[in-house]
Short mmCIF file of C-alpha atoms in Angstrom, two decimals:
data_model
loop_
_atom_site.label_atom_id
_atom_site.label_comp_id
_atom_site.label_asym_id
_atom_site.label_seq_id
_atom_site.Cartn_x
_atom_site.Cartn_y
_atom_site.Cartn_z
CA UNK A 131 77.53 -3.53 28.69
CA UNK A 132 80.78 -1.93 28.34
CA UNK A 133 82.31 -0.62 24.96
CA UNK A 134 85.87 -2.28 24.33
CA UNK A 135 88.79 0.40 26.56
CA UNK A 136 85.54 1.74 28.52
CA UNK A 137 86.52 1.39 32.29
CA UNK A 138 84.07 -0.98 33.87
CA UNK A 139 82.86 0.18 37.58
CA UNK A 140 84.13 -1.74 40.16
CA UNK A 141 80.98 -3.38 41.20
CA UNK A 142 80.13 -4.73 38.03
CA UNK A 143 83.54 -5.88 37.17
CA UNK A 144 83.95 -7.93 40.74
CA UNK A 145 80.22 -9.64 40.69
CA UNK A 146 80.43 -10.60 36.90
CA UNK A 147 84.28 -12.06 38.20
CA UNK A 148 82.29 -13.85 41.01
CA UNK A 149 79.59 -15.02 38.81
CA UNK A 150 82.19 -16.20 36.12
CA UNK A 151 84.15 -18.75 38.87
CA UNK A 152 80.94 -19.92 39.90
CA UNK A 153 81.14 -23.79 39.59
CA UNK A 154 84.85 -23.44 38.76
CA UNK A 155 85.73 -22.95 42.67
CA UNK A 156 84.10 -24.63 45.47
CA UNK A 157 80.85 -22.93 46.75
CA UNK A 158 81.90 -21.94 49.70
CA UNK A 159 84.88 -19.91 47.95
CA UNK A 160 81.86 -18.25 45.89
CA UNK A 161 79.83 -17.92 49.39
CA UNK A 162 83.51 -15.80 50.74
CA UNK A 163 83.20 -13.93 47.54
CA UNK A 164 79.40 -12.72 47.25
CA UNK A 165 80.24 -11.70 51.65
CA UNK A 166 83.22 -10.01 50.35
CA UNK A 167 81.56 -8.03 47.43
CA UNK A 168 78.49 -7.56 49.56
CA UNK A 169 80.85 -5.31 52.12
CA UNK A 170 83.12 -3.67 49.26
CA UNK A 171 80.03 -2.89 46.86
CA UNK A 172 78.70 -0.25 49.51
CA UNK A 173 82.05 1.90 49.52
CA UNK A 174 83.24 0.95 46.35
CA UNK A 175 80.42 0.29 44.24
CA UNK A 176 80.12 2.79 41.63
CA UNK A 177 83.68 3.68 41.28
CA UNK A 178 85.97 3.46 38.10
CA UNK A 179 88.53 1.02 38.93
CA UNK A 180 91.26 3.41 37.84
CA UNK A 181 90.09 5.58 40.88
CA UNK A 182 90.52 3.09 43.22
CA UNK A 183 93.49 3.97 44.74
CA UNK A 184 95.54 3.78 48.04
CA UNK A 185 94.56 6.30 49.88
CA UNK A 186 90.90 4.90 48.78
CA UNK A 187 91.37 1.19 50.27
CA UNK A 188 92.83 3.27 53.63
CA UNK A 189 89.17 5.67 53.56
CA UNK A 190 87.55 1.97 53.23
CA UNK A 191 89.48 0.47 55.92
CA UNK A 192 88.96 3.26 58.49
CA UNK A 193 85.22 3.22 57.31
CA UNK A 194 84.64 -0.64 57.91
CA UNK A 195 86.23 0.09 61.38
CA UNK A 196 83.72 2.88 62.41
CA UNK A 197 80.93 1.16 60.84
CA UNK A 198 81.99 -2.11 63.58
CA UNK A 199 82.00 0.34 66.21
CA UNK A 200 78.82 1.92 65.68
CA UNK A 201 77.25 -1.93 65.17
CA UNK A 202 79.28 -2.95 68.91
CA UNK A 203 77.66 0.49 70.35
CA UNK A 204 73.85 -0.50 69.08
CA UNK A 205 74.32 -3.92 70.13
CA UNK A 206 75.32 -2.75 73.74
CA UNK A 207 72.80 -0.28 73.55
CA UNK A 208 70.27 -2.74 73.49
CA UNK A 209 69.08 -1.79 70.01
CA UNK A 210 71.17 -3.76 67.32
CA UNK A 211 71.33 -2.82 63.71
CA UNK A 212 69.69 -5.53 61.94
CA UNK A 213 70.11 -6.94 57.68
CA UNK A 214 66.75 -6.98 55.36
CA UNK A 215 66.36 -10.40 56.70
CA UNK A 216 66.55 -9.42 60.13
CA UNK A 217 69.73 -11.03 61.62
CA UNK A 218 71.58 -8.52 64.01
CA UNK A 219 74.38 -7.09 62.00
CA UNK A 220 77.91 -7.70 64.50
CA UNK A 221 80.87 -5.84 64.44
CA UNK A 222 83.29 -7.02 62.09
CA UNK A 223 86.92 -8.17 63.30
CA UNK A 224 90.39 -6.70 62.16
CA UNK A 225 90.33 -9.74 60.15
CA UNK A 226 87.20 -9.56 58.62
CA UNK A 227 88.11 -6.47 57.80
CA UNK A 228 91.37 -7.63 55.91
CA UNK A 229 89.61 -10.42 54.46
CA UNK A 230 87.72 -8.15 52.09
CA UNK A 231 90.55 -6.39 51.52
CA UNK A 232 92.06 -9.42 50.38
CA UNK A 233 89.34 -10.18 47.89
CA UNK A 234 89.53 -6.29 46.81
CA UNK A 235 93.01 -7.09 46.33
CA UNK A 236 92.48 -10.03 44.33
CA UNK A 237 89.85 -7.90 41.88
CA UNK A 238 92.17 -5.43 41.25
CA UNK A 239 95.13 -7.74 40.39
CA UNK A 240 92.64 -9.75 37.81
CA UNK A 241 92.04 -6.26 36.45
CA UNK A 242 95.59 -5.45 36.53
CA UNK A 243 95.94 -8.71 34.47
CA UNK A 244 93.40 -8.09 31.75
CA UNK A 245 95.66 -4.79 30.64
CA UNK A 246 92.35 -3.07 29.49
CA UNK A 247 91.56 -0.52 32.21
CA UNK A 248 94.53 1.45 32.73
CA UNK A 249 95.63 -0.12 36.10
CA UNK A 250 99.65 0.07 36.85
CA UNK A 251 99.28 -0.84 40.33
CA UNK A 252 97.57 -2.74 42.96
CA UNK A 253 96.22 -0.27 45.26
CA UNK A 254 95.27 -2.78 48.10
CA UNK A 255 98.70 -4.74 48.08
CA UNK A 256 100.68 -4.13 51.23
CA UNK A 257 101.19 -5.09 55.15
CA UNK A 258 100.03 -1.53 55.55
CA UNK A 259 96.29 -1.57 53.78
CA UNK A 260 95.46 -4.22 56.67
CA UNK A 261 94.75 -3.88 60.07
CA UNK A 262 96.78 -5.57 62.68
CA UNK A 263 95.33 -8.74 64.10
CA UNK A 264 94.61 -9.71 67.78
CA UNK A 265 95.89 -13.03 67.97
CA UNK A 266 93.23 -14.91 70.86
CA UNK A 267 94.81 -16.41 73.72
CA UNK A 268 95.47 -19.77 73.73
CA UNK A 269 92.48 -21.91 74.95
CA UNK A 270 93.51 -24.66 77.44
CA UNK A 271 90.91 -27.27 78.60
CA UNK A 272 92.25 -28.39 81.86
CA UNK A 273 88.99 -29.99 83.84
CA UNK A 274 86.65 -32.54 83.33
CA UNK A 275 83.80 -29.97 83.55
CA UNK A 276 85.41 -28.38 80.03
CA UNK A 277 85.88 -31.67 78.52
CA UNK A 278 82.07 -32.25 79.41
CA UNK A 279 81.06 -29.12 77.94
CA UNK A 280 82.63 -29.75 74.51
CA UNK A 281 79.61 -32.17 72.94
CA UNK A 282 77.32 -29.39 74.60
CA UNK A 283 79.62 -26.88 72.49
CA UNK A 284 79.31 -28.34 69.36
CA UNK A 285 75.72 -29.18 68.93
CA UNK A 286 74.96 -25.39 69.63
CA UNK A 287 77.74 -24.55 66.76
CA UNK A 288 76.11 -27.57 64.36
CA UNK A 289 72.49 -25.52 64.91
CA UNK A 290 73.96 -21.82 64.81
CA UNK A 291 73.39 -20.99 60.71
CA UNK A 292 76.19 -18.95 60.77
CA UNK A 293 78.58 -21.44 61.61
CA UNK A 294 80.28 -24.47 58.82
CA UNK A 295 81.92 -27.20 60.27
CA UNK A 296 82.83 -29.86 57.35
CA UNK A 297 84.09 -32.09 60.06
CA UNK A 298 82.80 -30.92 63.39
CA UNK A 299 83.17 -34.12 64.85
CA UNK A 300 87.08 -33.94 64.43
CA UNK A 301 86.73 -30.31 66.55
CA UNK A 302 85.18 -32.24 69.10
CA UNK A 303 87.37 -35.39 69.19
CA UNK A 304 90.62 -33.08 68.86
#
Protein backbone atom coordinates (compact mmCIF):
# COMPACT_ATOMS: atom_id res chain seq x y z
CA UNK A 1 0.00 0.00 0.00
CA UNK A 2 1.11 3.37 -0.78
CA UNK A 3 2.08 6.12 1.87
CA UNK A 4 -0.09 9.40 1.32
CA UNK A 5 2.20 11.78 -1.82
CA UNK A 6 4.05 8.29 -2.61
CA UNK A 7 3.66 7.90 -6.49
CA UNK A 8 1.72 4.74 -7.11
CA UNK A 9 3.15 2.56 -10.23
CA UNK A 10 1.14 2.61 -13.05
CA UNK A 11 0.00 -0.91 -12.94
CA UNK A 12 -1.31 -0.85 -9.64
CA UNK A 13 -2.96 2.45 -9.94
CA UNK A 14 -4.94 1.35 -13.39
CA UNK A 15 -6.10 -2.37 -12.07
CA UNK A 16 -7.18 -1.05 -8.55
CA UNK A 17 -9.15 1.90 -11.01
CA UNK A 18 -10.55 -1.16 -12.96
CA UNK A 19 -11.38 -3.11 -9.97
CA UNK A 20 -13.00 0.03 -8.27
CA UNK A 21 -15.73 0.58 -11.46
CA UNK A 22 -16.39 -2.93 -11.34
CA UNK A 23 -20.26 -3.20 -11.02
CA UNK A 24 -20.48 0.58 -11.48
CA UNK A 25 -20.01 0.18 -15.47
CA UNK A 26 -21.35 -2.52 -17.54
CA UNK A 27 -19.17 -5.72 -17.70
CA UNK A 28 -18.26 -5.58 -20.85
CA UNK A 29 -16.73 -1.92 -20.23
CA UNK A 30 -14.71 -3.81 -17.33
CA UNK A 31 -13.99 -6.82 -19.96
CA UNK A 32 -12.39 -3.53 -22.50
CA UNK A 33 -10.58 -2.48 -19.42
CA UNK A 34 -8.85 -5.75 -17.91
CA UNK A 35 -7.83 -6.28 -22.36
CA UNK A 36 -6.63 -2.82 -22.16
CA UNK A 37 -4.51 -3.12 -18.91
CA UNK A 38 -3.55 -6.62 -19.90
CA UNK A 39 -1.59 -4.94 -23.16
CA UNK A 40 -0.38 -1.63 -21.25
CA UNK A 41 0.77 -3.61 -17.98
CA UNK A 42 3.65 -5.34 -20.09
CA UNK A 43 5.30 -1.90 -21.26
CA UNK A 44 4.09 0.12 -18.64
CA UNK A 45 3.79 -1.91 -15.70
CA UNK A 46 6.24 -0.96 -13.19
CA UNK A 47 6.59 2.61 -14.07
CA UNK A 48 5.95 5.76 -11.83
CA UNK A 49 3.20 7.52 -13.40
CA UNK A 50 5.14 10.77 -13.34
CA UNK A 51 7.53 8.98 -15.87
CA UNK A 52 5.07 8.25 -18.15
CA UNK A 53 5.56 10.64 -20.60
CA UNK A 54 5.16 11.43 -24.38
CA UNK A 55 7.84 10.27 -25.85
CA UNK A 56 6.96 7.02 -23.57
CA UNK A 57 3.26 6.42 -25.05
CA UNK A 58 5.21 6.98 -28.75
CA UNK A 59 8.11 3.94 -27.52
CA UNK A 60 4.67 2.00 -26.58
CA UNK A 61 2.99 2.69 -29.73
CA UNK A 62 5.89 1.76 -32.04
CA UNK A 63 6.36 -1.34 -29.68
CA UNK A 64 2.64 -2.64 -29.97
CA UNK A 65 3.23 -2.21 -33.79
CA UNK A 66 6.38 -4.49 -33.99
CA UNK A 67 5.04 -6.81 -31.54
CA UNK A 68 1.72 -7.22 -34.41
CA UNK A 69 4.22 -7.72 -36.95
CA UNK A 70 6.23 -10.28 -35.43
CA UNK A 71 2.64 -12.13 -34.34
CA UNK A 72 1.43 -11.63 -38.51
CA UNK A 73 5.11 -13.11 -39.41
CA UNK A 74 4.65 -16.39 -36.92
CA UNK A 75 1.22 -16.80 -37.99
CA UNK A 76 2.34 -16.89 -41.76
CA UNK A 77 5.14 -18.82 -40.80
CA UNK A 78 3.07 -21.52 -39.84
CA UNK A 79 4.09 -21.33 -36.19
CA UNK A 80 1.76 -18.78 -34.30
CA UNK A 81 2.57 -17.29 -30.98
CA UNK A 82 0.07 -18.63 -28.70
CA UNK A 83 -1.49 -17.03 -24.79
CA UNK A 84 -1.11 -19.39 -21.49
CA UNK A 85 -4.40 -20.71 -22.55
CA UNK A 86 -3.37 -21.52 -25.87
CA UNK A 87 -5.37 -19.29 -28.29
CA UNK A 88 -3.10 -17.99 -31.22
CA UNK A 89 -2.14 -14.50 -30.28
CA UNK A 90 -3.19 -12.14 -33.79
CA UNK A 91 -1.78 -9.09 -34.77
CA UNK A 92 -3.36 -6.22 -33.33
CA UNK A 93 -4.99 -3.41 -35.65
CA UNK A 94 -4.07 0.42 -35.76
CA UNK A 95 -7.13 0.59 -33.77
CA UNK A 96 -6.53 -1.80 -31.29
CA UNK A 97 -3.63 -0.23 -30.90
CA UNK A 98 -5.31 3.27 -30.17
CA UNK A 99 -7.84 1.71 -28.16
CA UNK A 100 -5.39 1.06 -25.35
CA UNK A 101 -4.08 4.14 -25.78
CA UNK A 102 -7.33 5.49 -25.14
CA UNK A 103 -7.75 3.67 -21.88
CA UNK A 104 -3.96 4.77 -21.01
CA UNK A 105 -5.27 8.06 -21.69
CA UNK A 106 -8.16 7.80 -19.56
CA UNK A 107 -5.74 6.47 -16.43
CA UNK A 108 -3.65 9.20 -16.66
CA UNK A 109 -6.38 11.91 -16.78
CA UNK A 110 -8.09 10.15 -13.48
CA UNK A 111 -4.59 10.55 -12.07
CA UNK A 112 -4.29 13.96 -13.35
CA UNK A 113 -7.62 14.48 -11.45
CA UNK A 114 -6.72 13.11 -8.05
CA UNK A 115 -3.82 16.07 -7.83
CA UNK A 116 -1.67 13.62 -5.68
CA UNK A 117 1.05 12.35 -8.05
CA UNK A 118 2.58 15.22 -9.57
CA UNK A 119 0.96 14.91 -13.07
CA UNK A 120 0.59 18.43 -15.12
CA UNK A 121 -0.16 16.80 -18.26
CA UNK A 122 -1.72 14.05 -20.12
CA UNK A 123 0.98 12.40 -21.90
CA UNK A 124 -1.29 10.21 -24.21
CA UNK A 125 -3.72 13.12 -25.29
CA UNK A 126 -3.32 14.01 -28.93
CA UNK A 127 -4.23 13.05 -32.77
CA UNK A 128 -0.53 12.35 -32.84
CA UNK A 129 -0.08 9.45 -29.93
CA UNK A 130 -2.50 7.33 -32.32
CA UNK A 131 -1.97 5.58 -35.30
CA UNK A 132 -3.86 6.37 -38.40
CA UNK A 133 -6.75 4.08 -39.18
CA UNK A 134 -7.50 2.05 -42.39
CA UNK A 135 -10.97 2.70 -42.92
CA UNK A 136 -12.36 -1.02 -44.72
CA UNK A 137 -13.99 -0.71 -47.91
CA UNK A 138 -17.41 -0.59 -48.07
CA UNK A 139 -19.06 -4.09 -48.18
CA UNK A 140 -21.86 -4.36 -50.80
CA UNK A 141 -24.03 -7.54 -50.98
CA UNK A 142 -25.24 -7.54 -54.47
CA UNK A 143 -26.30 -11.47 -55.22
CA UNK A 144 -28.50 -13.85 -53.91
CA UNK A 145 -25.54 -16.21 -53.23
CA UNK A 146 -24.30 -13.31 -50.48
CA UNK A 147 -27.66 -12.84 -49.13
CA UNK A 148 -27.66 -16.78 -48.70
CA UNK A 149 -24.46 -16.77 -47.04
CA UNK A 150 -25.40 -14.27 -44.32
CA UNK A 151 -27.40 -16.91 -41.78
CA UNK A 152 -24.27 -19.19 -42.64
CA UNK A 153 -22.18 -15.98 -41.48
CA UNK A 154 -23.67 -15.45 -38.39
CA UNK A 155 -24.00 -18.77 -36.77
CA UNK A 156 -20.12 -19.16 -37.26
CA UNK A 157 -19.77 -15.50 -35.50
CA UNK A 158 -22.58 -16.66 -32.62
CA UNK A 159 -20.01 -19.91 -31.99
CA UNK A 160 -16.57 -17.97 -32.46
CA UNK A 161 -15.78 -17.03 -28.43
CA UNK A 162 -14.17 -14.13 -29.46
CA UNK A 163 -16.95 -12.55 -30.99
CA UNK A 164 -20.28 -10.48 -28.85
CA UNK A 165 -23.17 -9.83 -30.71
CA UNK A 166 -26.01 -8.41 -28.20
CA UNK A 167 -28.33 -8.45 -31.12
CA UNK A 168 -26.90 -10.59 -33.87
CA UNK A 169 -30.07 -11.19 -35.29
CA UNK A 170 -30.47 -7.38 -36.20
CA UNK A 171 -26.77 -7.89 -38.15
CA UNK A 172 -28.39 -10.46 -40.01
CA UNK A 173 -31.81 -8.90 -40.75
CA UNK A 174 -30.01 -5.43 -41.57
Amino acid sequence: ENQPGEVPPFGEFAADLVGEREGQVAEKTTKHERWALGHLMRFFGDWALVEIDVEAVDEYRAFKVKESERRARAIERGRPQRNERGQVLRPLSARSINRTIDFLQWVLSVAIEYKRFGLAENAAEGKRRRLRERRPAPVHIDSAAQVEALPEAATALDRAAHYELAEPEGLVAT
